[in-house]
């Protein structure tokens, strides 16, 4: 391979790693100099990825062997790849940090007492996991990997067990929800466009009027379509936007008022609850990570 070709390939750097029986957790940084279309095949374990910095807006995932070459769905803050599957990811250039957990499939199936059925609906739902329980566990694992404490391997093993159960519950919720009654594609697009066009949180009534539905129809249909509450989804999208603004250099005050918060302190409280760190701490961490990337590239 020529040096010029290698310079355009994505690179991955492992900043920290912690392993325990059944689980390996890593904090990694990706440097993607050019738009990519890459295949990710993870063998017989479950692969869970949570972005710690904003995921590029263009990021999409698709299972070509299952869906064909043209279907790609949006990648959320958290996505999972089941055992034996190959996920193709398309994305734009940029730098990103993620927590990456690989969990033994046998441990997941032992904890939940059954095998999970990874059909089309499950694969699509796993590309954007908006479960607050899964998110909280991944933040706790991130903290343990960054700053291992007393009995850290045992702690990670226990957290891995909890994560296995929550992944199983998420998969079973997809199985048990009705196959009909979800929102149509055009209504989901209207909601996405509203969230992208205005950082202030919409009311449920506003979104219901936008979709020509009652609030009850909206909330029930959205949960069927996205396997999470519309409130959790709105909060997740708003915090993604806040991360991008902070990394672009906007002040905490500017971000707070742009997002419709009454004060910087109320925004800081919401951000810390959703992201696991204050806005200032988040920006400092990402600044150090990007500085390390620049040093490696130099």
Short mmCIF file of C-alpha atoms in Angstrom, two decimals:
data_model
loop_
_atom_site.label_atom_id
_atom_site.label_comp_id
_atom_site.label_asym_id
_atom_site.label_seq_id
_atom_site.Cartn_x
_atom_site.Cartn_y
_atom_site.Cartn_z
CA UNK A 1 0.00 0.00 0.00
CA UNK A 2 1.32 3.44 -0.93
CA UNK A 3 1.88 5.99 1.84
CA UNK A 4 -0.60 8.37 0.18
CA UNK A 5 -3.30 5.66 0.24
CA UNK A 6 -2.65 4.81 3.88
CA UNK A 7 -3.06 8.48 4.83
CA UNK A 8 -6.70 8.36 3.70
CA UNK A 9 -7.65 5.22 5.65
CA UNK A 10 -9.53 5.42 8.98
CA UNK A 11 -7.41 4.86 12.07
CA UNK A 12 -8.41 3.68 15.54
CA UNK A 13 -6.48 4.33 18.76
CA UNK A 14 -7.34 2.58 22.04
CA UNK A 15 -7.02 5.09 24.89
CA UNK A 16 -8.03 2.75 27.71
CA UNK A 17 -9.12 -0.85 28.10
CA UNK A 18 -10.52 -3.04 30.85
CA UNK A 19 -11.45 -6.72 30.59
CA UNK A 20 -13.35 -9.11 32.82
CA UNK A 21 -14.92 -12.54 32.34
CA UNK A 22 -17.37 -12.22 29.45
CA UNK A 23 -16.71 -8.58 28.56
CA UNK A 24 -14.01 -6.31 27.15
CA UNK A 25 -14.53 -2.53 27.28
CA UNK A 26 -12.41 0.00 25.41
CA UNK A 27 -12.39 3.76 24.99
CA UNK A 28 -11.28 4.35 21.42
CA UNK A 29 -10.69 7.31 19.12
CA UNK A 30 -11.43 7.18 15.41
CA UNK A 31 -9.81 9.48 12.86
CA UNK A 32 -11.69 9.30 9.55
CA UNK A 33 -9.99 11.51 6.93
CA UNK A 34 -12.38 10.62 4.10
CA UNK A 35 -16.01 9.42 3.79
CA UNK A 36 -16.08 5.67 4.41
CA UNK A 37 -18.04 2.54 3.56
CA UNK A 38 -16.62 -0.15 5.83
CA UNK A 39 -17.63 -3.64 6.92
CA UNK A 40 -17.70 -4.55 10.60
CA UNK A 41 -17.84 -8.26 11.41
CA UNK A 42 -17.38 -9.06 15.10
CA UNK A 43 -17.51 -12.85 15.31
CA UNK A 44 -19.57 -14.54 18.00
CA UNK A 45 -19.87 -11.72 20.54
CA UNK A 46 -22.22 -8.79 20.94
CA UNK A 47 -20.62 -5.49 19.96
CA UNK A 48 -22.03 -2.36 21.66
CA UNK A 49 -20.85 1.11 20.63
CA UNK A 50 -21.72 4.37 22.43
CA UNK A 51 -20.30 7.61 21.05
CA UNK A 52 -18.65 9.86 23.61
CA UNK A 53 -18.31 12.70 21.09
CA UNK A 54 -20.94 13.52 18.46
CA UNK A 55 -21.33 10.85 15.82
CA UNK A 56 -21.07 12.33 12.29
CA UNK A 57 -24.54 13.29 11.08
CA UNK A 58 -24.09 11.24 7.90
CA UNK A 59 -23.44 7.98 9.78
CA UNK A 60 -25.63 5.16 8.48
CA UNK A 61 -25.58 1.38 8.95
CA UNK A 62 -26.89 -1.47 6.85
CA UNK A 63 -26.87 -5.27 6.76
CA UNK A 64 -26.19 -5.95 3.08
CA UNK A 65 -26.44 -9.72 3.38
CA UNK A 66 -29.92 -9.27 4.88
CA UNK A 67 -31.22 -6.01 3.40
CA UNK A 68 -29.39 -5.66 0.10
CA UNK A 69 -26.90 -2.94 -0.87
CA UNK A 70 -29.17 0.10 -0.81
CA UNK A 71 -30.86 0.12 2.59
CA UNK A 72 -29.03 2.11 5.25
CA UNK A 73 -30.51 3.34 8.53
CA UNK A 74 -29.36 6.18 10.80
CA UNK A 75 -26.87 5.22 13.51
CA UNK A 76 -27.83 6.55 16.92
CA UNK A 77 -25.63 7.41 19.90
CA UNK A 78 -25.76 3.72 20.86
CA UNK A 79 -25.88 0.80 18.47
CA UNK A 80 -25.30 -2.94 18.79
CA UNK A 81 -24.15 -5.60 16.35
CA UNK A 82 -25.35 -9.13 17.18
CA UNK A 83 -23.15 -12.22 16.92
CA UNK A 84 -22.32 -13.45 13.43
CA UNK A 85 -23.66 -10.35 11.65
CA UNK A 86 -21.76 -7.96 9.36
CA UNK A 87 -22.71 -4.30 9.60
CA UNK A 88 -21.67 -1.93 6.82
CA UNK A 89 -21.19 1.64 8.00
CA UNK A 90 -21.22 4.72 5.82
CA UNK A 91 -20.09 8.01 7.27
CA UNK A 92 -18.48 11.33 6.63
CA UNK A 93 -15.01 12.43 7.62
CA UNK A 94 -14.26 13.49 11.17
CA UNK A 95 -12.88 12.51 14.55
CA UNK A 96 -14.87 10.65 17.17
CA UNK A 97 -14.41 8.91 20.52
CA UNK A 98 -16.53 5.92 21.57
CA UNK A 99 -16.94 3.33 24.26
CA UNK A 100 -16.80 -0.09 22.61
CA UNK A 101 -17.92 -3.17 24.55
CA UNK A 102 -17.63 -6.74 23.31
CA UNK A 103 -19.77 -9.17 25.30
CA UNK A 104 -19.71 -12.96 25.04
CA UNK A 105 -22.93 -14.15 23.42
CA UNK A 106 -23.07 -17.10 25.81
CA UNK A 107 -23.15 -14.73 28.79
CA UNK A 108 -26.01 -12.69 27.31
CA UNK A 109 -28.06 -15.79 26.51
CA UNK A 110 -27.35 -17.32 29.93
CA UNK A 111 -28.52 -14.21 31.77
CA UNK A 112 -31.75 -13.81 29.80
CA UNK A 113 -32.41 -17.55 29.58
CA UNK A 114 -32.89 -17.73 25.82
CA UNK A 115 -31.46 -16.92 22.40
CA UNK A 116 -32.50 -13.63 20.83
CA UNK A 117 -34.14 -13.63 17.42
CA UNK A 118 -32.26 -11.19 15.18
CA UNK A 119 -34.76 -10.66 12.39
CA UNK A 120 -35.21 -7.50 10.33
CA UNK A 121 -37.08 -5.59 13.03
CA UNK A 122 -34.47 -6.40 15.71
CA UNK A 123 -31.52 -5.49 13.48
CA UNK A 124 -33.08 -2.13 12.61
CA UNK A 125 -33.96 -1.38 16.25
CA UNK A 126 -30.39 -2.16 17.37
CA UNK A 127 -28.94 0.60 15.17
CA UNK A 128 -30.37 3.28 17.44
CA UNK A 129 -30.80 2.10 21.03
CA UNK A 130 -32.44 4.89 23.01
CA UNK A 131 -32.84 2.89 26.25
CA UNK A 132 -32.08 5.06 29.28
CA UNK A 133 -31.07 1.93 31.23
CA UNK A 134 -28.53 0.83 28.61
CA UNK A 135 -27.15 4.37 28.39
CA UNK A 136 -26.71 4.64 32.17
CA UNK A 137 -24.82 1.33 32.31
CA UNK A 138 -22.53 2.34 29.45
CA UNK A 139 -21.71 5.62 31.18
CA UNK A 140 -20.88 3.67 34.35
CA UNK A 141 -18.62 1.33 32.36
CA UNK A 142 -16.94 4.34 30.72
CA UNK A 143 -16.11 5.79 34.14
CA UNK A 144 -14.70 2.45 35.32
CA UNK A 145 -12.52 2.08 32.22
CA UNK A 146 -11.23 5.63 32.51
CA UNK A 147 -10.52 5.44 36.24
CA UNK A 148 -10.32 1.82 37.46
CA UNK A 149 -10.94 1.55 41.18
CA UNK A 150 -10.91 -1.15 43.81
CA UNK A 151 -11.96 -4.53 42.32
CA UNK A 152 -12.44 -2.89 38.92
CA UNK A 153 -12.46 -6.19 37.00
CA UNK A 154 -15.14 -7.59 39.30
CA UNK A 155 -17.13 -4.37 38.94
CA UNK A 156 -16.90 -4.58 35.14
CA UNK A 157 -18.03 -8.22 35.26
CA UNK A 158 -21.12 -7.22 37.25
CA UNK A 159 -21.86 -4.27 34.97
CA UNK A 160 -21.45 -6.58 31.97
CA UNK A 161 -24.09 -8.87 33.44
CA UNK A 162 -26.51 -5.97 33.92
CA UNK A 163 -25.82 -4.78 30.39
CA UNK A 164 -26.52 -8.28 29.05
CA UNK A 165 -29.90 -8.30 30.79
CA UNK A 166 -30.84 -4.83 29.53
CA UNK A 167 -29.88 -5.77 25.96
CA UNK A 168 -32.03 -8.87 26.30
CA UNK A 169 -34.96 -6.85 27.63
CA UNK A 170 -34.59 -4.38 24.78
CA UNK A 171 -34.62 -7.21 22.24
CA UNK A 172 -37.64 -8.86 23.83
CA UNK A 173 -39.51 -5.53 23.90
CA UNK A 174 -39.05 -5.32 20.14
CA UNK A 175 -40.44 -8.86 19.83
CA UNK A 176 -43.48 -8.15 21.99
CA UNK A 177 -44.57 -4.82 20.55
CA UNK A 178 -47.29 -4.86 17.88
CA UNK A 179 -46.19 -5.25 14.28
CA UNK A 180 -48.66 -2.55 13.25
CA UNK A 181 -49.52 0.86 14.65
CA UNK A 182 -46.16 2.59 14.15
CA UNK A 183 -45.81 6.04 12.61
CA UNK A 184 -45.54 6.29 8.86
CA UNK A 185 -42.23 7.26 7.32
CA UNK A 186 -43.36 10.77 6.39
CA UNK A 187 -44.41 11.49 9.98
CA UNK A 188 -41.06 10.28 11.33
CA UNK A 189 -39.30 12.53 8.80
CA UNK A 190 -41.37 15.53 9.91
CA UNK A 191 -40.33 14.90 13.52
CA UNK A 192 -36.66 14.59 12.54
CA UNK A 193 -36.83 17.81 10.50
CA UNK A 194 -38.41 19.67 13.43
CA UNK A 195 -35.71 18.47 15.83
CA UNK A 196 -32.94 19.39 13.36
CA UNK A 197 -34.40 22.80 12.52
CA UNK A 198 -35.01 24.16 16.03
CA UNK A 199 -32.95 23.30 19.11
CA UNK A 200 -35.72 24.25 21.53
CA UNK A 201 -37.64 21.23 22.81
CA UNK A 202 -41.01 20.81 21.08
CA UNK A 203 -44.11 20.01 23.09
CA UNK A 204 -45.94 16.78 22.43
CA UNK A 205 -48.91 18.82 21.24
CA UNK A 206 -46.72 20.63 18.69
CA UNK A 207 -45.45 17.34 17.26
CA UNK A 208 -48.93 15.82 17.32
CA UNK A 209 -50.30 18.81 15.36
CA UNK A 210 -47.38 18.53 12.94
CA UNK A 211 -48.25 14.89 12.29
CA UNK A 212 -52.04 15.44 12.30
CA UNK A 213 -52.46 13.03 15.22
CA UNK A 214 -53.61 13.13 18.81
CA UNK A 215 -50.92 13.16 21.50
CA UNK A 216 -51.94 9.62 22.46
CA UNK A 217 -51.61 8.38 18.86
CA UNK A 218 -48.25 10.12 18.53
CA UNK A 219 -46.72 8.69 21.71
CA UNK A 220 -47.99 5.15 21.13
CA UNK A 221 -47.03 5.12 17.45
CA UNK A 222 -43.59 6.55 18.14
CA UNK A 223 -42.80 3.88 20.73
CA UNK A 224 -43.80 1.17 18.24
CA UNK A 225 -41.59 2.71 15.54
CA UNK A 226 -38.51 3.53 17.62
CA UNK A 227 -38.75 1.19 20.66
CA UNK A 228 -38.38 4.14 23.05
CA UNK A 229 -40.47 7.00 24.36
CA UNK A 230 -40.65 10.13 22.26
CA UNK A 231 -39.46 12.14 25.29
CA UNK A 232 -36.26 10.10 25.59
CA UNK A 233 -35.70 10.41 21.84
CA UNK A 234 -36.10 14.21 21.87
CA UNK A 235 -33.69 14.52 24.80
CA UNK A 236 -31.11 12.33 23.06
CA UNK A 237 -31.26 14.36 19.83
CA UNK A 238 -31.01 17.66 21.71
CA UNK A 239 -27.95 16.51 23.62
CA UNK A 240 -26.33 15.42 20.34
CA UNK A 241 -26.82 18.98 19.07
CA UNK A 242 -25.46 20.41 22.33
CA UNK A 243 -22.31 18.29 22.02
CA UNK A 244 -21.70 19.60 18.50
CA UNK A 245 -22.15 23.22 19.57
CA UNK A 246 -19.78 22.80 22.51
CA UNK A 247 -17.13 21.20 20.30
CA UNK A 248 -17.57 24.05 17.78
CA UNK A 249 -16.58 26.49 20.53
CA UNK A 250 -19.96 27.89 21.61
CA UNK A 251 -20.16 28.92 25.26
CA UNK A 252 -22.32 27.05 27.74
CA UNK A 253 -24.52 30.14 28.03
CA UNK A 254 -24.99 30.34 24.24
CA UNK A 255 -25.88 26.65 23.99
CA UNK A 256 -28.27 26.85 26.95
CA UNK A 257 -30.32 29.72 25.53
CA UNK A 258 -30.20 28.35 21.95
CA UNK A 259 -31.78 25.15 23.28
CA UNK A 260 -34.49 27.00 25.17
CA UNK A 261 -33.25 26.47 28.73
CA UNK A 262 -34.08 29.19 31.24
CA UNK A 263 -30.51 29.38 32.52
CA UNK A 264 -27.02 27.87 31.96
CA UNK A 265 -27.36 26.00 35.26
CA UNK A 266 -30.56 24.23 34.16
CA UNK A 267 -28.86 23.24 30.89
CA UNK A 268 -25.81 22.00 32.80
CA UNK A 269 -28.02 19.83 35.02
CA UNK A 270 -29.79 18.29 31.99
CA UNK A 271 -26.52 17.78 30.12
CA UNK A 272 -24.82 16.10 33.08
CA UNK A 273 -27.82 13.79 33.53
CA UNK A 274 -27.79 12.77 29.85
CA UNK A 275 -24.06 12.69 29.12
CA UNK A 276 -22.52 11.83 32.48
CA UNK A 277 -20.32 14.94 32.63
CA UNK A 278 -20.80 18.70 32.80
CA UNK A 279 -20.53 20.68 29.54
CA UNK A 280 -17.16 22.09 30.61
CA UNK A 281 -15.76 18.67 31.52
CA UNK A 282 -17.08 17.20 28.26
CA UNK A 283 -15.36 19.92 26.22
CA UNK A 284 -12.08 19.53 28.11
CA UNK A 285 -12.06 15.76 27.56
CA UNK A 286 -12.79 16.07 23.86
CA UNK A 287 -10.20 18.81 23.50
CA UNK A 288 -7.56 16.50 25.00
CA UNK A 289 -8.70 13.65 22.77
CA UNK A 290 -8.54 15.74 19.61
CA UNK A 291 -5.18 17.14 20.68
CA UNK A 292 -3.87 13.57 21.01
CA UNK A 293 -5.19 12.78 17.55
CA UNK A 294 -3.37 15.77 16.08
CA UNK A 295 -0.15 14.69 17.84
CA UNK A 296 -0.42 11.15 16.44
CA UNK A 297 -1.18 12.47 12.96
CA UNK A 298 1.85 14.78 13.13
#
